[in-house]
PDB file of C-alpha atoms in Angstrom:
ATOM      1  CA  UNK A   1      47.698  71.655  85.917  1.00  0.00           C
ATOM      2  CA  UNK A   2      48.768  70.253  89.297  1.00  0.00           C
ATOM      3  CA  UNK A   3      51.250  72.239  91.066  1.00  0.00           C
ATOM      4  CA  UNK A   4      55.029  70.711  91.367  1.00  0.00           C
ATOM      5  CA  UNK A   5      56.302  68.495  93.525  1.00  0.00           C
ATOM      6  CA  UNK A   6      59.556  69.061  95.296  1.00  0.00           C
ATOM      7  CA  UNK A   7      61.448  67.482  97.641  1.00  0.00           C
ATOM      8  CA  UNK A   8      65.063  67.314  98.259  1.00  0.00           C
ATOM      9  CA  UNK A   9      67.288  64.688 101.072  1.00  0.00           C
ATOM     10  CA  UNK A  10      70.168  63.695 102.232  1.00  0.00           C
ATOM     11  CA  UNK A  11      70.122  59.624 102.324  1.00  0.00           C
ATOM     12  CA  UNK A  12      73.497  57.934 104.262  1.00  0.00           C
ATOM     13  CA  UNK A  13      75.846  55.811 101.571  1.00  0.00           C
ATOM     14  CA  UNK A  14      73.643  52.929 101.693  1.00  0.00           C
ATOM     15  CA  UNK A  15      71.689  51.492  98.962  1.00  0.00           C
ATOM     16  CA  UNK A  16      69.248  50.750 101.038  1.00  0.00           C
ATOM     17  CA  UNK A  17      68.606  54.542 101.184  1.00  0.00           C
ATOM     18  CA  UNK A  18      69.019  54.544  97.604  1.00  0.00           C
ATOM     19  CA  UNK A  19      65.815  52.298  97.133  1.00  0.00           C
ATOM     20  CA  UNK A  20      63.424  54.259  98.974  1.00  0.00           C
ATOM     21  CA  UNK A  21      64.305  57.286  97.507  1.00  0.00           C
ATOM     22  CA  UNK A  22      63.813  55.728  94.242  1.00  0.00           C
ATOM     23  CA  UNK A  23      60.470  54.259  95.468  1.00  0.00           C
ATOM     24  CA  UNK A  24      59.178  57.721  96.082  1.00  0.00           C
ATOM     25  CA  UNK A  25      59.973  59.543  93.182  1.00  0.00           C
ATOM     26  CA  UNK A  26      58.136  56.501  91.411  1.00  0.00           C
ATOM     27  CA  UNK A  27      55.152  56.709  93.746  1.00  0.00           C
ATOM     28  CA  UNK A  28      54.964  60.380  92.871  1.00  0.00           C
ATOM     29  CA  UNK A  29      55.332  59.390  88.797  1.00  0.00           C
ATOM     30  CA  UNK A  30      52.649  56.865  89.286  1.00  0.00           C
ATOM     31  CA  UNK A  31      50.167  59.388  90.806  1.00  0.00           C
ATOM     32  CA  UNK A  32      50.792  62.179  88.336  1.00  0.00           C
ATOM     33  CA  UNK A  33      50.145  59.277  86.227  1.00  0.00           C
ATOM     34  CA  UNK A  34      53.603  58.889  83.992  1.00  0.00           C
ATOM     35  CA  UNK A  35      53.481  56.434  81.528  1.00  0.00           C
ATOM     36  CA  UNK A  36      54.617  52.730  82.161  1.00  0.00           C
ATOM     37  CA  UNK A  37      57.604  53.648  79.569  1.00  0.00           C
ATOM     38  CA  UNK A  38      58.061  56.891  81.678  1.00  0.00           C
ATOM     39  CA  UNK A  39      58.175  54.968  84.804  1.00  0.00           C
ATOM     40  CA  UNK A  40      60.022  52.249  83.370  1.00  0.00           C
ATOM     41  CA  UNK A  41      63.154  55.253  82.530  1.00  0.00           C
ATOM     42  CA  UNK A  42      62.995  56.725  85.180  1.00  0.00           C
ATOM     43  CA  UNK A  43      63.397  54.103  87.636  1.00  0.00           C
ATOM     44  CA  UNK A  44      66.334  52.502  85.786  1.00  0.00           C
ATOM     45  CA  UNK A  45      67.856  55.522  85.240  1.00  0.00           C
ATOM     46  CA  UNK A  46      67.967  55.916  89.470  1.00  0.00           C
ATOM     47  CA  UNK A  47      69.153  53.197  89.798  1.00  0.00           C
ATOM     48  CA  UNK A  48      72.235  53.677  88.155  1.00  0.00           C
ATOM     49  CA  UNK A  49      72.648  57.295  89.568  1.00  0.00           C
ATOM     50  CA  UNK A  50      72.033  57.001  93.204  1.00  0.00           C
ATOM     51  CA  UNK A  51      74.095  53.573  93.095  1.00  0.00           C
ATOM     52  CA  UNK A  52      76.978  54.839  91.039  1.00  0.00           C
ATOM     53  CA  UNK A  53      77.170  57.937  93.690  1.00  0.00           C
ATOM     54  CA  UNK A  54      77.074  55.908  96.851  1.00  0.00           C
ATOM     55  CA  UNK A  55      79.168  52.952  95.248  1.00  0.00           C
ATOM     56  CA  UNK A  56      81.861  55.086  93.222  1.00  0.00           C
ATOM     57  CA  UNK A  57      81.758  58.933  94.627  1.00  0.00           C
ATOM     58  CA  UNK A  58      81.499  58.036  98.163  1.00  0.00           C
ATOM     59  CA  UNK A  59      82.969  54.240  98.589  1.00  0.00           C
ATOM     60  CA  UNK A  60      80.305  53.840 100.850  1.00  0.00           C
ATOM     61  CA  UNK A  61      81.876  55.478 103.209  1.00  0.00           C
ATOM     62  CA  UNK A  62      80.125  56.139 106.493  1.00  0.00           C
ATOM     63  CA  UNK A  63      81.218  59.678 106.682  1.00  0.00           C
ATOM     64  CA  UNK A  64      79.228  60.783 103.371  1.00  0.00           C
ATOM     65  CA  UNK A  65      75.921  61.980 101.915  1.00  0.00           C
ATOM     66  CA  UNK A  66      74.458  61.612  98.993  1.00  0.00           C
ATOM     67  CA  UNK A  67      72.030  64.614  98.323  1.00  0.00           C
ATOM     68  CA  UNK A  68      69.104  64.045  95.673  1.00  0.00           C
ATOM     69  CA  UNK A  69      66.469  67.079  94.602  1.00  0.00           C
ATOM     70  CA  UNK A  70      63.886  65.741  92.603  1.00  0.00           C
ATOM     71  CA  UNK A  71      61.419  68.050  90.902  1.00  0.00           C
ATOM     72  CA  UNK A  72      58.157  66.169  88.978  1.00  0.00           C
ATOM     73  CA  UNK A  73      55.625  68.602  87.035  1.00  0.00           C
ATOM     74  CA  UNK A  74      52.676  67.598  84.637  1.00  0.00           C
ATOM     75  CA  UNK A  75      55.373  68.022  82.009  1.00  0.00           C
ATOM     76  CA  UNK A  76      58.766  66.429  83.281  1.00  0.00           C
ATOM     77  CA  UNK A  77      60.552  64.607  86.045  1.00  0.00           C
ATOM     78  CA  UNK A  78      64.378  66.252  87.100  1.00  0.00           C
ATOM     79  CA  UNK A  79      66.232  64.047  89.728  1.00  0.00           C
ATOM     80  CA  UNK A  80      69.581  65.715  90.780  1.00  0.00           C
ATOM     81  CA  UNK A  81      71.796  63.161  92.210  1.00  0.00           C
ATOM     82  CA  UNK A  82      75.532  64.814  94.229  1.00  0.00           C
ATOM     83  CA  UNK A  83      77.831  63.239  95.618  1.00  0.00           C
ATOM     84  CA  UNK A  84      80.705  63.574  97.934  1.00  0.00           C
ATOM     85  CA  UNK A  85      83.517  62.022  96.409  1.00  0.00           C
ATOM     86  CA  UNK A  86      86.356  63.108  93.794  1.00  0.00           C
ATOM     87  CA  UNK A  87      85.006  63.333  90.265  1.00  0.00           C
ATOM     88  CA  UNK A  88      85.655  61.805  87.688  1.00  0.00           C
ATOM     89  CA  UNK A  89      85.527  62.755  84.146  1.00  0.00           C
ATOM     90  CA  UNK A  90      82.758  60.598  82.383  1.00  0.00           C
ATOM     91  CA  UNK A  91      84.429  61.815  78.898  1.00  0.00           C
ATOM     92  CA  UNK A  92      86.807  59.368  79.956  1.00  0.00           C
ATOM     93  CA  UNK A  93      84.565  55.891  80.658  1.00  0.00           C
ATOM     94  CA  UNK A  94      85.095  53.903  78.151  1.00  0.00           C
ATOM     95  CA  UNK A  95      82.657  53.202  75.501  1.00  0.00           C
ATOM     96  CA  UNK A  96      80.959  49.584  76.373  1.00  0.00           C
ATOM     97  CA  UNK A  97      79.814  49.176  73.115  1.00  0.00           C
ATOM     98  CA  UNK A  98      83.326  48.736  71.365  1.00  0.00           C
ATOM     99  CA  UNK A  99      84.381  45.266  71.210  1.00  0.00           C
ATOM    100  CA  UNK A 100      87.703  46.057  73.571  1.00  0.00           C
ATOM    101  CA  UNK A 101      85.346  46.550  75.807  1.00  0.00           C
ATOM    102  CA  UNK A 102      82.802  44.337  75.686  1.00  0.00           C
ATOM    103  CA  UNK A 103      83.478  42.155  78.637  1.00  0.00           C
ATOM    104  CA  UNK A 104      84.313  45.022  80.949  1.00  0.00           C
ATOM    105  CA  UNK A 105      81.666  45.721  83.415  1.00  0.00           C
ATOM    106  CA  UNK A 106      82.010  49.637  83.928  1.00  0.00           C
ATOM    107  CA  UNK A 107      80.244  52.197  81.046  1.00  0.00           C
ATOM    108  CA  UNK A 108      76.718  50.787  80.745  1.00  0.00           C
ATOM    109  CA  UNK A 109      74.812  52.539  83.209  1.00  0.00           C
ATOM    110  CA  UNK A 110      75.983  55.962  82.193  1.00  0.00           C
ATOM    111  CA  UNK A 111      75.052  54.424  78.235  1.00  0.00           C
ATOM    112  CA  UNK A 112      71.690  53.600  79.504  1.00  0.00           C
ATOM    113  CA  UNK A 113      70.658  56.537  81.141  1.00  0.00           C
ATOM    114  CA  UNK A 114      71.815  58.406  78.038  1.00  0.00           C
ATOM    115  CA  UNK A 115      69.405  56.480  75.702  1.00  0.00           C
ATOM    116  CA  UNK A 116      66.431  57.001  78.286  1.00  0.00           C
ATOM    117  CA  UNK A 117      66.670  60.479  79.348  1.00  0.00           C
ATOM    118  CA  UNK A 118      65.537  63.292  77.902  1.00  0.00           C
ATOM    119  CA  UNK A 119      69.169  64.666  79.849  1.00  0.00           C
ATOM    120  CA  UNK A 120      71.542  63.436  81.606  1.00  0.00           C
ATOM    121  CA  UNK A 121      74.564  65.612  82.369  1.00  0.00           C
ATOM    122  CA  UNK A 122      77.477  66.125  84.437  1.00  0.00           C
ATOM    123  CA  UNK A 123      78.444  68.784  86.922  1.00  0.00           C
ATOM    124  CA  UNK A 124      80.885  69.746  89.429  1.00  0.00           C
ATOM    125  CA  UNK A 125      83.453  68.062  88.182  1.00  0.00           C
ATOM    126  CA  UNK A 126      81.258  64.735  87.876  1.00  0.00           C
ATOM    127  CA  UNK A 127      79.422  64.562  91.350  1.00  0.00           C
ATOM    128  CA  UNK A 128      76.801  66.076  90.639  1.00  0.00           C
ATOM    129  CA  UNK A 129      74.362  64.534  87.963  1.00  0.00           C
ATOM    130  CA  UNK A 130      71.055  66.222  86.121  1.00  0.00           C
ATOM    131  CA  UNK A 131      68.717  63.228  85.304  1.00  0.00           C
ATOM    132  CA  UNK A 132      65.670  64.749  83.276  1.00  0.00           C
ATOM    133  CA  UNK A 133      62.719  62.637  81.803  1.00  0.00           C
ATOM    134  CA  UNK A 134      60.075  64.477  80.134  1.00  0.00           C
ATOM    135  CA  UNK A 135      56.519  62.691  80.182  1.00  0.00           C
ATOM    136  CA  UNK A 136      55.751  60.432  76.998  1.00  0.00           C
ATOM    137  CA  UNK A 137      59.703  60.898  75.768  1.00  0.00           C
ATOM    138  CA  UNK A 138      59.872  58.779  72.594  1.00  0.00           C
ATOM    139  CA  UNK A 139      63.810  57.427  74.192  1.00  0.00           C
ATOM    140  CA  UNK A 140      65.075  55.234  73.679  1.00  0.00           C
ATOM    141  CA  UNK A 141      64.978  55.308  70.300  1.00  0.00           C
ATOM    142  CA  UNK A 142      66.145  52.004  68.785  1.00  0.00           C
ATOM    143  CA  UNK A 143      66.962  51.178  65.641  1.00  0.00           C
ATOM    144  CA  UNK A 144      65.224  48.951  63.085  1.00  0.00           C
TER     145      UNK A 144
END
């Protein structure tokens, strides 16, 4: 078994920053040779993290970090994603699957990366998010 790989960084609010962070933790998945559907998760699931912290905890602003730890094993790949912003209480995003909200553009992501992580879960107050993807996850699992 091949030992860990960790690395953690600070990236400026830019999504720029966002990307290549994103393409390494990908890189890594691809050498440790995740699976396509693993890959395909993990990278959406990113995405939405890293954008929704630089976009909606920090505003972009100049003045704040975003700070990302990403651990990938044999078994699993953990991306912890913090921000610097207020918090919010995801409890409280509305559910963009109920027909009042169909047409509103806010909710998805955080629906997504529910269906295709093994866990995704809150901290401090909602700036700090736990992204876990374990290596040949069955998720999403979608109806027939």
């Amino acid at each position: 078994m091949a030992d860990p790989v960790l690395f953690e960084i600070l990236i400026p609010s830019q999504m720029s920053a966002g990307m290549a962070v994103q393409d390494r933790v990908i890189g890594l998945m691809q050498d440790l040779q995740f699976s396509g559907r693993d890959i395909f998760a993990m990278r959406l699931s990113l995405e939405e993290a890293i954008s929704n912290a630089i976009r909606h905890g920090n505003r972009f602003a100049s003045d704040k970090q975003v700070w990302i730890r990403c651990e990938l094993t044999e078994l699993l790949v953990r991306v912890v994603v913090r921000d610097e912003g207020e918090g919010f209480d995801p409890g409280q995003v509305p559910d963009p699957t109920l027909a009042e909200n169909l047409e509103r553009p806010s909710g998805r992501g955080l629906l997504l990366m529910r269906a295709y992580l093994s866990e995704c879960c809150y901290s401090d107050s909602g700036r700090c998010l736990t992204l876990v993807r374990e290596r040949n996850s069955p998720l999403p699992i979608v109806p027939d």
